[in-house]
């Protein structure tokens, strides 16, 4: 029998109106018109789709999110490495510096659905910080967000720069700033994220990024791709309902990643999905060498599917022997059909 | 002492109410009065969505059993008391239940069930 159920968030809203709490005005307030846009067009407030027959959703209609509206492009994030600014210290050692600003921002994660994210430098994931093993690193962090935040690096460092509440500077208050100083150790594929509590909320709202430490002698030349597996819980039920690589669901399904046949492709793959215990990566028509955490130059496995827990990351290397279109996706099919699905176009 | 404890309890309850009820979206209006009714049709589903709230609601996406699907809609923006009919192509199986979710532009979901024993 047909049945309507309202999600927890809506139920809370209804409950709030009974209680008469301070949240009522927000929840019952006038909704300002957000936009629906045609493919490739910038959203226009108040656009009336009225009684026009529309086709939308995963398979048809507007399949993309305008990168200009979000301020970042999942495709550009793939090959965008932030090397910061460097200078040589008196000791001869390289000092590499970045400035990272945390602030709130509304982002569109699947066509038509906008959420307020907490970001590092206005993007989700945050910038991919890249350096070389042995360098001195300085990250100037400014909290321009609405809540206290931190930056916690997965690296070898002293406790005072661990970015954990109650240790060293701990939480960085709204409007405050702090400089994290650490060494680029060990080489490999790592991450950074906010460590303020509640942890799940600060991470799942977008405060994370990749942190790559190249080995001293580098790696072989390759077409390098950053893939951050993430997800969003738009209804606060403790369960994600939108999945992606680099934030926008299905982006690489509709915009295949172009790579060259027989060329070395290196994927930096990180799983930062909260609320689900595992994630996975599978590529069609090919196998790859797996370098867990990127801390060894010898692969551990030759496969076409891997499983990652939270914060787990791997460097994957592969060459496509045939031209054509090859899918990649989470092999947890629920995640795939909720957005974590893409294509390689081999030319 | 007892009054102080009571006041603390009231403050805590209010804080929890405000905290948990805060939406992701700054303009997150309630969709609690938005209703959906779904039914089977040959080769798919029909979902009728009615906006019983006092504000416009914008429909964004549709899921069937935790998978985004394409759909036709008679309208995507529903003024108060307006309805929209969504048509979904889907190879449903007789006797099996399905959960259909309609996502609004603010990320809220209106869910309805269809199929199952006795239907189709």
mmCIF file of C-alpha atoms in Angstrom, chain A:
data_model
loop_
_atom_site.group_PDB
_atom_site.id
_atom_site.type_symbol
_atom_site.label_atom_id
_atom_site.label_comp_id
_atom_site.label_asym_id
_atom_site.label_seq_id
_atom_site.Cartn_x
_atom_site.Cartn_y
_atom_site.Cartn_z
ATOM 1 C CA UNK A 1 0.000 0.000 0.000
ATOM 2 C CA UNK A 2 1.367 3.435 -0.923
ATOM 3 C CA UNK A 3 2.714 5.261 2.080
ATOM 4 C CA UNK A 4 4.377 8.569 2.812
ATOM 5 C CA UNK A 5 7.176 8.837 5.321
ATOM 6 C CA UNK A 6 8.993 11.961 6.300
ATOM 7 C CA UNK A 7 12.661 11.759 7.099
ATOM 8 C CA UNK A 8 14.019 12.462 10.544
ATOM 9 C CA UNK A 9 15.072 15.965 9.616
ATOM 10 C CA UNK A 10 11.571 16.895 8.599
ATOM 11 C CA UNK A 11 10.164 15.272 11.684
ATOM 12 C CA UNK A 12 12.523 17.337 13.815
ATOM 13 C CA UNK A 13 11.387 20.446 12.034
ATOM 14 C CA UNK A 14 7.793 19.611 12.809
ATOM 15 C CA UNK A 15 8.676 18.858 16.406
ATOM 16 C CA UNK A 16 10.543 22.130 16.704
ATOM 17 C CA UNK A 17 7.449 24.057 15.726
ATOM 18 C CA UNK A 18 5.587 22.427 18.599
ATOM 19 C CA UNK A 19 8.316 23.106 21.112
ATOM 20 C CA UNK A 20 8.693 26.672 19.907
ATOM 21 C CA UNK A 21 12.485 26.657 20.059
ATOM 22 C CA UNK A 22 14.778 29.197 18.465
ATOM 23 C CA UNK A 23 15.156 26.970 15.449
ATOM 24 C CA UNK A 24 11.531 27.354 14.478
ATOM 25 C CA UNK A 25 11.935 30.656 12.686
ATOM 26 C CA UNK A 26 14.696 29.233 10.523
ATOM 27 C CA UNK A 27 12.881 26.057 9.730
ATOM 28 C CA UNK A 28 9.543 27.654 9.112
ATOM 29 C CA UNK A 29 11.018 30.729 7.464
ATOM 30 C CA UNK A 30 10.484 31.737 3.880
ATOM 31 C CA UNK A 31 12.565 29.621 1.554
ATOM 32 C CA UNK A 32 14.471 31.747 -0.909
ATOM 33 C CA UNK A 33 14.402 30.509 -4.460
ATOM 34 C CA UNK A 34 17.401 28.441 -5.374
ATOM 35 C CA UNK A 35 17.956 27.679 -8.976
ATOM 36 C CA UNK A 36 17.502 24.904 -11.404
ATOM 37 C CA UNK A 37 19.696 25.419 -14.407
ATOM 38 C CA UNK A 38 19.888 24.037 -17.891
ATOM 39 C CA UNK A 39 22.984 22.000 -18.774
ATOM 40 C CA UNK A 40 26.034 24.201 -18.818
ATOM 41 C CA UNK A 41 24.185 27.286 -17.677
ATOM 42 C CA UNK A 42 24.871 29.171 -14.491
ATOM 43 C CA UNK A 43 22.046 28.871 -11.994
ATOM 44 C CA UNK A 44 19.564 31.718 -12.185
ATOM 45 C CA UNK A 45 17.553 32.619 -9.134
ATOM 46 C CA UNK A 46 13.847 32.416 -9.664
ATOM 47 C CA UNK A 47 13.993 30.459 -12.929
ATOM 48 C CA UNK A 48 10.505 29.073 -13.348
ATOM 49 C CA UNK A 49 10.247 25.523 -14.509
ATOM 50 C CA UNK A 50 6.500 25.799 -13.873
ATOM 51 C CA UNK A 51 4.333 23.291 -15.621
ATOM 52 C CA UNK A 52 6.937 22.279 -18.208
ATOM 53 C CA UNK A 53 7.374 18.532 -18.534
ATOM 54 C CA UNK A 54 10.852 17.925 -17.160
ATOM 55 C CA UNK A 55 13.266 15.089 -17.223
ATOM 56 C CA UNK A 56 15.848 15.045 -14.505
ATOM 57 C CA UNK A 57 17.703 12.727 -12.199
ATOM 58 C CA UNK A 58 20.691 10.484 -12.594
ATOM 59 C CA UNK A 59 20.248 9.383 -16.158
ATOM 60 C CA UNK A 60 18.817 12.382 -17.910
ATOM 61 C CA UNK A 61 18.202 16.101 -17.780
ATOM 62 C CA UNK A 62 20.716 18.298 -15.999
ATOM 63 C CA UNK A 63 23.448 15.884 -15.127
ATOM 64 C CA UNK A 64 26.133 18.310 -14.100
ATOM 65 C CA UNK A 65 26.847 20.857 -11.430
ATOM 66 C CA UNK A 66 28.244 24.148 -12.682
ATOM 67 C CA UNK A 67 31.819 24.375 -11.346
ATOM 68 C CA UNK A 68 31.561 28.177 -11.421
ATOM 69 C CA UNK A 69 28.701 28.094 -8.940
ATOM 70 C CA UNK A 70 30.592 25.786 -6.605
ATOM 71 C CA UNK A 71 33.887 27.595 -7.106
ATOM 72 C CA UNK A 72 35.741 24.365 -7.762
ATOM 73 C CA UNK A 73 35.758 21.745 -10.483
ATOM 74 C CA UNK A 74 36.041 18.007 -9.692
ATOM 75 C CA UNK A 75 37.883 17.548 -12.986
ATOM 76 C CA UNK A 76 40.481 20.194 -12.124
ATOM 77 C CA UNK A 77 40.883 18.794 -8.620
ATOM 78 C CA UNK A 78 42.068 15.594 -10.306
ATOM 79 C CA UNK A 79 45.298 17.192 -11.503
ATOM 80 C CA UNK A 80 45.571 20.146 -9.120
ATOM 81 C CA UNK A 81 48.565 19.846 -6.802
ATOM 82 C CA UNK A 82 49.315 22.729 -4.443
ATOM 83 C CA UNK A 83 53.072 22.917 -4.006
ATOM 84 C CA UNK A 84 52.877 26.042 -1.814
ATOM 85 C CA UNK A 85 55.725 28.531 -1.723
ATOM 86 C CA UNK A 86 59.292 27.582 -0.973
ATOM 87 C CA UNK A 87 62.494 29.180 0.225
ATOM 88 C CA UNK A 88 65.765 27.734 1.326
ATOM 89 C CA UNK A 89 66.723 27.982 4.992
ATOM 90 C CA UNK A 90 70.271 28.823 6.151
ATOM 91 C CA UNK A 91 70.751 25.137 6.810
ATOM 92 C CA UNK A 92 70.099 24.424 3.151
ATOM 93 C CA UNK A 93 66.827 22.723 3.906
ATOM 94 C CA UNK A 94 63.728 23.681 1.899
ATOM 95 C CA UNK A 95 60.898 25.372 3.784
ATOM 96 C CA UNK A 96 57.503 24.950 2.108
ATOM 97 C CA UNK A 97 54.568 27.118 3.199
ATOM 98 C CA UNK A 98 50.819 27.277 2.601
ATOM 99 C CA UNK A 99 47.926 29.347 3.889
ATOM 100 C CA UNK A 100 44.691 27.490 4.546
ATOM 101 C CA UNK A 101 41.476 29.298 5.454
ATOM 102 C CA UNK A 102 38.474 27.433 6.819
ATOM 103 C CA UNK A 103 35.075 28.884 5.991
ATOM 104 C CA UNK A 104 31.472 27.843 5.423
ATOM 105 C CA UNK A 105 30.132 27.625 1.903
ATOM 106 C CA UNK A 106 27.049 26.333 0.141
ATOM 107 C CA UNK A 107 27.897 23.699 -2.445
ATOM 108 C CA UNK A 108 25.862 21.652 -4.903
ATOM 109 C CA UNK A 109 26.695 17.953 -4.540
ATOM 110 C CA UNK A 110 24.249 16.461 -7.028
ATOM 111 C CA UNK A 111 22.271 18.498 -9.570
ATOM 112 C CA UNK A 112 19.645 20.505 -7.761
ATOM 113 C CA UNK A 113 20.701 19.664 -4.184
ATOM 114 C CA UNK A 114 22.703 22.239 -2.216
ATOM 115 C CA UNK A 115 24.225 21.784 1.208
ATOM 116 C CA UNK A 116 26.207 24.066 3.480
ATOM 117 C CA UNK A 117 29.703 22.657 3.698
ATOM 118 C CA UNK A 118 32.630 23.518 5.948
ATOM 119 C CA UNK A 119 35.626 23.975 3.683
ATOM 120 C CA UNK A 120 39.353 24.482 3.579
ATOM 121 C CA UNK A 121 40.010 27.275 1.035
ATOM 122 C CA UNK A 122 36.440 27.115 -0.271
ATOM 123 C CA UNK A 123 36.621 23.683 -1.824
ATOM 124 C CA UNK A 124 35.766 20.110 -0.952
ATOM 125 C CA UNK A 125 38.097 18.325 -0.734
ATOM 126 C CA UNK A 126 40.573 20.957 0.414
ATOM 127 C CA UNK A 127 43.699 21.669 -1.617
ATOM 128 C CA UNK A 128 46.007 18.741 -2.317
ATOM 129 C CA UNK A 129 49.161 19.758 -0.446
ATOM 130 C CA UNK A 130 52.254 18.300 -2.040
ATOM 131 C CA UNK A 131 55.861 18.348 -0.912
ATOM 132 C CA UNK A 132 59.078 16.306 -0.912
ATOM 133 C CA UNK A 133 60.358 14.064 1.812
ATOM 134 C CA UNK A 134 62.593 15.811 4.334
ATOM 135 C CA UNK A 135 61.335 19.353 3.746
ATOM 136 C CA UNK A 136 60.247 21.633 6.567
ATOM 137 C CA UNK A 137 56.539 22.444 6.279
ATOM 138 C CA UNK A 138 54.646 25.445 7.603
ATOM 139 C CA UNK A 139 50.871 25.648 7.273
ATOM 140 C CA UNK A 140 49.328 28.973 8.262
ATOM 141 C CA UNK A 141 45.776 28.175 9.292
ATOM 142 C CA UNK A 142 43.051 30.802 9.610
ATOM 143 C CA UNK A 143 39.631 29.902 10.968
ATOM 144 C CA UNK A 144 37.062 32.079 9.212
ATOM 145 C CA UNK A 145 34.316 29.518 9.734
ATOM 146 C CA UNK A 146 31.401 29.437 12.121
ATOM 147 C CA UNK A 147 32.824 26.836 14.524
ATOM 148 C CA UNK A 148 36.225 26.096 16.100
ATOM 149 C CA UNK A 149 38.313 23.915 13.808
ATOM 150 C CA UNK A 150 41.786 22.389 13.558
ATOM 151 C CA UNK A 151 44.096 20.815 11.015
ATOM 152 C CA UNK A 152 45.279 17.354 11.889
ATOM 153 C CA UNK A 153 47.924 15.859 9.624
ATOM 154 C CA UNK A 154 48.570 12.183 9.115
ATOM 155 C CA UNK A 155 52.365 12.384 9.351
ATOM 156 C CA UNK A 156 55.172 11.968 11.876
ATOM 157 C CA UNK A 157 55.150 15.107 14.055
ATOM 158 C CA UNK A 158 55.219 16.544 17.574
ATOM 159 C CA UNK A 159 52.065 16.503 19.699
ATOM 160 C CA UNK A 160 51.797 20.298 19.878
ATOM 161 C CA UNK A 161 50.982 20.457 16.171
ATOM 162 C CA UNK A 162 48.690 17.447 16.181
ATOM 163 C CA UNK A 163 45.546 19.539 15.770
ATOM 164 C CA UNK A 164 43.716 17.741 18.565
ATOM 165 C CA UNK A 165 41.581 19.593 21.151
ATOM 166 C CA UNK A 166 43.398 19.993 24.461
ATOM 167 C CA UNK A 167 46.917 19.341 23.174
ATOM 168 C CA UNK A 168 49.183 22.241 22.185
ATOM 169 C CA UNK A 169 47.012 25.009 20.753
ATOM 170 C CA UNK A 170 44.227 22.488 20.246
ATOM 171 C CA UNK A 171 41.055 24.055 18.898
ATOM 172 C CA UNK A 172 41.504 27.172 16.813
ATOM 173 C CA UNK A 173 38.618 29.481 17.640
ATOM 174 C CA UNK A 174 36.540 31.353 15.085
ATOM 175 C CA UNK A 175 38.589 34.330 13.892
ATOM 176 C CA UNK A 176 41.817 32.908 15.298
ATOM 177 C CA UNK A 177 44.862 31.514 13.524
ATOM 178 C CA UNK A 178 47.696 29.077 14.110
ATOM 179 C CA UNK A 179 50.823 27.897 12.330
ATOM 180 C CA UNK A 180 51.359 24.161 12.097
ATOM 181 C CA UNK A 181 55.021 23.266 11.630
ATOM 182 C CA UNK A 182 56.007 19.739 10.749
ATOM 183 C CA UNK A 183 58.455 17.707 8.729
ATOM 184 C CA UNK A 184 57.585 16.006 5.468
ATOM 185 C CA UNK A 185 57.774 12.456 6.816
ATOM 186 C CA UNK A 186 57.237 9.740 5.840
ATOM 187 C CA UNK A 187 56.927 9.792 2.053
ATOM 188 C CA UNK A 188 53.622 8.508 0.832
ATOM 189 C CA UNK A 189 50.002 9.412 0.348
ATOM 190 C CA UNK A 190 48.465 10.980 3.444
ATOM 191 C CA UNK A 191 45.661 13.310 4.458
ATOM 192 C CA UNK A 192 44.710 16.151 6.726
ATOM 193 C CA UNK A 193 41.369 16.869 8.327
ATOM 194 C CA UNK A 194 39.698 18.796 11.109
ATOM 195 C CA UNK A 195 39.901 17.018 14.457
ATOM 196 C CA UNK A 196 37.317 19.118 16.333
ATOM 197 C CA UNK A 197 34.430 17.288 17.917
ATOM 198 C CA UNK A 198 32.041 15.900 16.954
ATOM 199 C CA UNK A 199 34.566 14.412 14.562
ATOM 200 C CA UNK A 200 32.119 12.797 12.178
ATOM 201 C CA UNK A 201 30.358 16.095 11.582
ATOM 202 C CA UNK A 202 33.506 18.157 11.057
ATOM 203 C CA UNK A 203 34.849 15.649 8.576
ATOM 204 C CA UNK A 204 31.661 14.797 6.726
ATOM 205 C CA UNK A 205 30.858 18.476 6.203
ATOM 206 C CA UNK A 206 33.987 18.823 4.106
ATOM 207 C CA UNK A 207 37.058 19.582 6.236
ATOM 208 C CA UNK A 208 39.605 17.227 4.697
ATOM 209 C CA UNK A 209 42.197 17.074 1.967
ATOM 210 C CA UNK A 210 45.029 15.045 0.549
ATOM 211 C CA UNK A 211 48.643 15.440 1.667
ATOM 212 C CA UNK A 212 51.265 13.919 -0.628
ATOM 213 C CA UNK A 213 54.898 13.529 0.372
ATOM 214 C CA UNK A 214 57.002 12.547 -2.631
ATOM 215 C CA UNK A 215 59.969 10.262 -2.055
ATOM 216 C CA UNK A 216 63.344 12.042 -2.261
ATOM 217 C CA UNK A 217 64.034 10.711 -5.724
ATOM 218 C CA UNK A 218 60.461 11.092 -6.916
ATOM 219 C CA UNK A 219 58.358 8.615 -8.816
ATOM 220 C CA UNK A 220 58.242 7.754 -12.518
ATOM 221 C CA UNK A 221 56.528 10.311 -14.745
ATOM 222 C CA UNK A 222 52.823 9.621 -15.008
ATOM 223 C CA UNK A 223 49.448 11.203 -15.553
ATOM 224 C CA UNK A 224 48.594 11.723 -11.878
ATOM 225 C CA UNK A 225 45.004 11.854 -10.636
ATOM 226 C CA UNK A 226 43.651 12.811 -7.220
ATOM 227 C CA UNK A 227 40.530 10.908 -6.235
ATOM 228 C CA UNK A 228 38.993 11.605 -2.846
ATOM 229 C CA UNK A 229 36.072 9.306 -2.137
ATOM 230 C CA UNK A 230 33.524 11.280 -0.125
ATOM 231 C CA UNK A 231 29.844 11.267 0.765
ATOM 232 C CA UNK A 232 27.094 13.434 2.231
ATOM 233 C CA UNK A 233 24.234 12.867 4.644
ATOM 234 C CA UNK A 234 21.744 15.508 3.544
ATOM 235 C CA UNK A 235 19.087 14.481 6.061
ATOM 236 C CA UNK A 236 21.107 13.979 9.275
ATOM 237 C CA UNK A 237 20.051 10.402 9.740
ATOM 238 C CA UNK A 238 23.575 9.172 10.330
ATOM 239 C CA UNK A 239 23.504 7.568 6.921
ATOM 240 C CA UNK A 240 24.968 8.986 3.720
ATOM 241 C CA UNK A 241 22.624 9.373 0.776
ATOM 242 C CA UNK A 242 24.968 10.963 -1.795
ATOM 243 C CA UNK A 243 28.371 9.520 -2.782
ATOM 244 C CA UNK A 244 31.097 10.807 -5.050
ATOM 245 C CA UNK A 245 34.716 11.126 -5.995
ATOM 246 C CA UNK A 246 35.789 14.753 -5.534
ATOM 247 C CA UNK A 247 32.368 15.757 -4.149
ATOM 248 C CA UNK A 248 29.972 15.956 -7.112
ATOM 249 C CA UNK A 249 27.950 12.769 -7.655
ATOM 250 C CA UNK A 250 28.301 11.186 -11.101
ATOM 251 C CA UNK A 251 30.596 13.988 -12.291
ATOM 252 C CA UNK A 252 33.071 11.650 -13.948
ATOM 253 C CA UNK A 253 30.271 9.520 -15.337
ATOM 254 C CA UNK A 254 29.125 12.441 -17.462
ATOM 255 C CA UNK A 255 32.615 13.909 -17.870
ATOM 256 C CA UNK A 256 34.948 10.966 -18.474
ATOM 257 C CA UNK A 257 38.575 11.323 -17.455
ATOM 258 C CA UNK A 258 40.661 11.331 -20.623
ATOM 259 C CA UNK A 259 43.905 9.356 -20.432
ATOM 260 C CA UNK A 260 46.337 8.070 -23.048
ATOM 261 C CA UNK A 261 46.602 4.479 -24.107
ATOM 262 C CA UNK A 262 49.758 2.731 -22.812
ATOM 263 C CA UNK A 263 50.721 5.762 -20.690
ATOM 264 C CA UNK A 264 51.302 5.345 -16.992
ATOM 265 C CA UNK A 265 48.344 6.565 -14.925
ATOM 266 C CA UNK A 266 48.881 7.077 -11.203
ATOM 267 C CA UNK A 267 45.814 7.435 -9.014
ATOM 268 C CA UNK A 268 46.085 8.889 -5.536
ATOM 269 C CA UNK A 269 43.038 7.330 -3.900
ATOM 270 C CA UNK A 270 41.754 8.310 -0.456
ATOM 271 C CA UNK A 271 38.613 7.207 1.350
ATOM 272 C CA UNK A 272 37.270 9.924 3.661
ATOM 273 C CA UNK A 273 33.662 8.705 3.789
ATOM 274 C CA UNK A 274 32.214 8.990 7.279
ATOM 275 C CA UNK A 275 29.211 6.987 8.549
ATOM 276 C CA UNK A 276 29.918 3.953 6.355
ATOM 277 C CA UNK A 277 32.544 1.446 7.531
ATOM 278 C CA UNK A 278 34.183 0.772 4.171
ATOM 279 C CA UNK A 279 34.466 1.959 0.629
ATOM 280 C CA UNK A 280 35.929 0.365 -2.477
ATOM 281 C CA UNK A 281 37.383 1.052 -5.908
ATOM 282 C CA UNK A 282 37.008 -1.072 -9.006
ATOM 283 C CA UNK A 283 38.154 -0.383 -12.561
ATOM 284 C CA UNK A 284 36.752 -2.124 -15.632
ATOM 285 C CA UNK A 285 38.851 -3.772 -18.322
ATOM 286 C CA UNK A 286 42.113 -3.416 -16.483
ATOM 287 C CA UNK A 287 44.204 -4.255 -13.411
ATOM 288 C CA UNK A 288 46.441 -1.976 -11.345
ATOM 289 C CA UNK A 289 49.421 -2.169 -9.038
ATOM 290 C CA UNK A 290 48.582 -1.187 -5.481
ATOM 291 C CA UNK A 291 50.979 0.742 -3.210
ATOM 292 C CA UNK A 292 49.292 0.893 0.229
ATOM 293 C CA UNK A 293 49.689 4.376 1.777
ATOM 294 C CA UNK A 294 52.340 4.977 -0.883
ATOM 295 C CA UNK A 295 55.064 4.350 1.704
ATOM 296 C CA UNK A 296 56.820 1.684 -0.319
ATOM 297 C CA UNK A 297 58.030 1.826 -3.893
ATOM 298 C CA UNK A 298 57.147 -1.827 -4.338
ATOM 299 C CA UNK A 299 53.517 -2.720 -5.014
ATOM 300 C CA UNK A 300 51.780 -5.122 -2.689
ATOM 301 C CA UNK A 301 49.164 -6.402 -5.055
ATOM 302 C CA UNK A 302 48.009 -6.593 -8.679
ATOM 303 C CA UNK A 303 44.237 -6.427 -8.771
ATOM 304 C CA UNK A 304 41.187 -4.641 -10.144
ATOM 305 C CA UNK A 305 39.315 -4.032 -6.869
ATOM 306 C CA UNK A 306 40.399 -2.792 -3.446
ATOM 307 C CA UNK A 307 38.651 -2.071 -0.164
ATOM 308 C CA UNK A 308 39.454 0.991 1.951
ATOM 309 C CA UNK A 309 38.425 1.864 5.484
ATOM 310 C CA UNK A 310 38.188 5.452 6.711
ATOM 311 C CA UNK A 311 41.361 7.486 6.043
ATOM 312 C CA UNK A 312 42.891 4.542 4.210
ATOM 313 C CA UNK A 313 44.661 5.483 1.023
ATOM 314 C CA UNK A 314 46.521 3.815 -1.784
ATOM 315 C CA UNK A 315 48.526 4.776 -4.818
ATOM 316 C CA UNK A 316 47.339 2.827 -7.849
ATOM 317 C CA UNK A 317 49.340 2.548 -11.059
ATOM 318 C CA UNK A 318 48.004 1.253 -14.358
ATOM 319 C CA UNK A 319 48.271 1.528 -18.130
ATOM 320 C CA UNK A 320 45.292 1.049 -20.431
ATOM 321 C CA UNK A 321 46.273 -1.245 -23.324
ATOM 322 C CA UNK A 322 43.143 -0.533 -25.350
ATOM 323 C CA UNK A 323 41.353 2.639 -26.338
ATOM 324 C CA UNK A 324 37.714 2.990 -25.351
ATOM 325 C CA UNK A 325 35.511 3.854 -22.414
ATOM 326 C CA UNK A 326 36.061 2.069 -19.107
ATOM 327 C CA UNK A 327 33.966 2.485 -16.010
ATOM 328 C CA UNK A 328 35.338 2.851 -12.488
ATOM 329 C CA UNK A 329 33.195 2.834 -9.372
ATOM 330 C CA UNK A 330 32.733 1.706 -5.813
ATOM 331 C CA UNK A 331 31.985 -1.994 -5.839
ATOM 332 C CA UNK A 332 29.529 -1.413 -3.046
ATOM 333 C CA UNK A 333 26.808 -0.957 -5.633
ATOM 334 C CA UNK A 334 24.633 1.204 -3.395
ATOM 335 C CA UNK A 335 27.425 3.806 -3.330
ATOM 336 C CA UNK A 336 27.883 3.498 -7.094
ATOM 337 C CA UNK A 337 24.221 4.125 -7.855
ATOM 338 C CA UNK A 338 24.102 7.015 -5.416
ATOM 339 C CA UNK A 339 26.845 8.839 -7.285
ATOM 340 C CA UNK A 340 30.232 7.098 -6.916
ATOM 341 C CA UNK A 341 30.627 6.117 -10.540
ATOM 342 C CA UNK A 342 32.855 7.415 -13.324
ATOM 343 C CA UNK A 343 34.449 6.696 -16.687
ATOM 344 C CA UNK A 344 37.906 6.703 -18.205
ATOM 345 C CA UNK A 345 38.086 7.652 -21.845
ATOM 346 C CA UNK A 346 41.247 6.091 -23.252
ATOM 347 C CA UNK A 347 42.487 7.740 -26.445
#
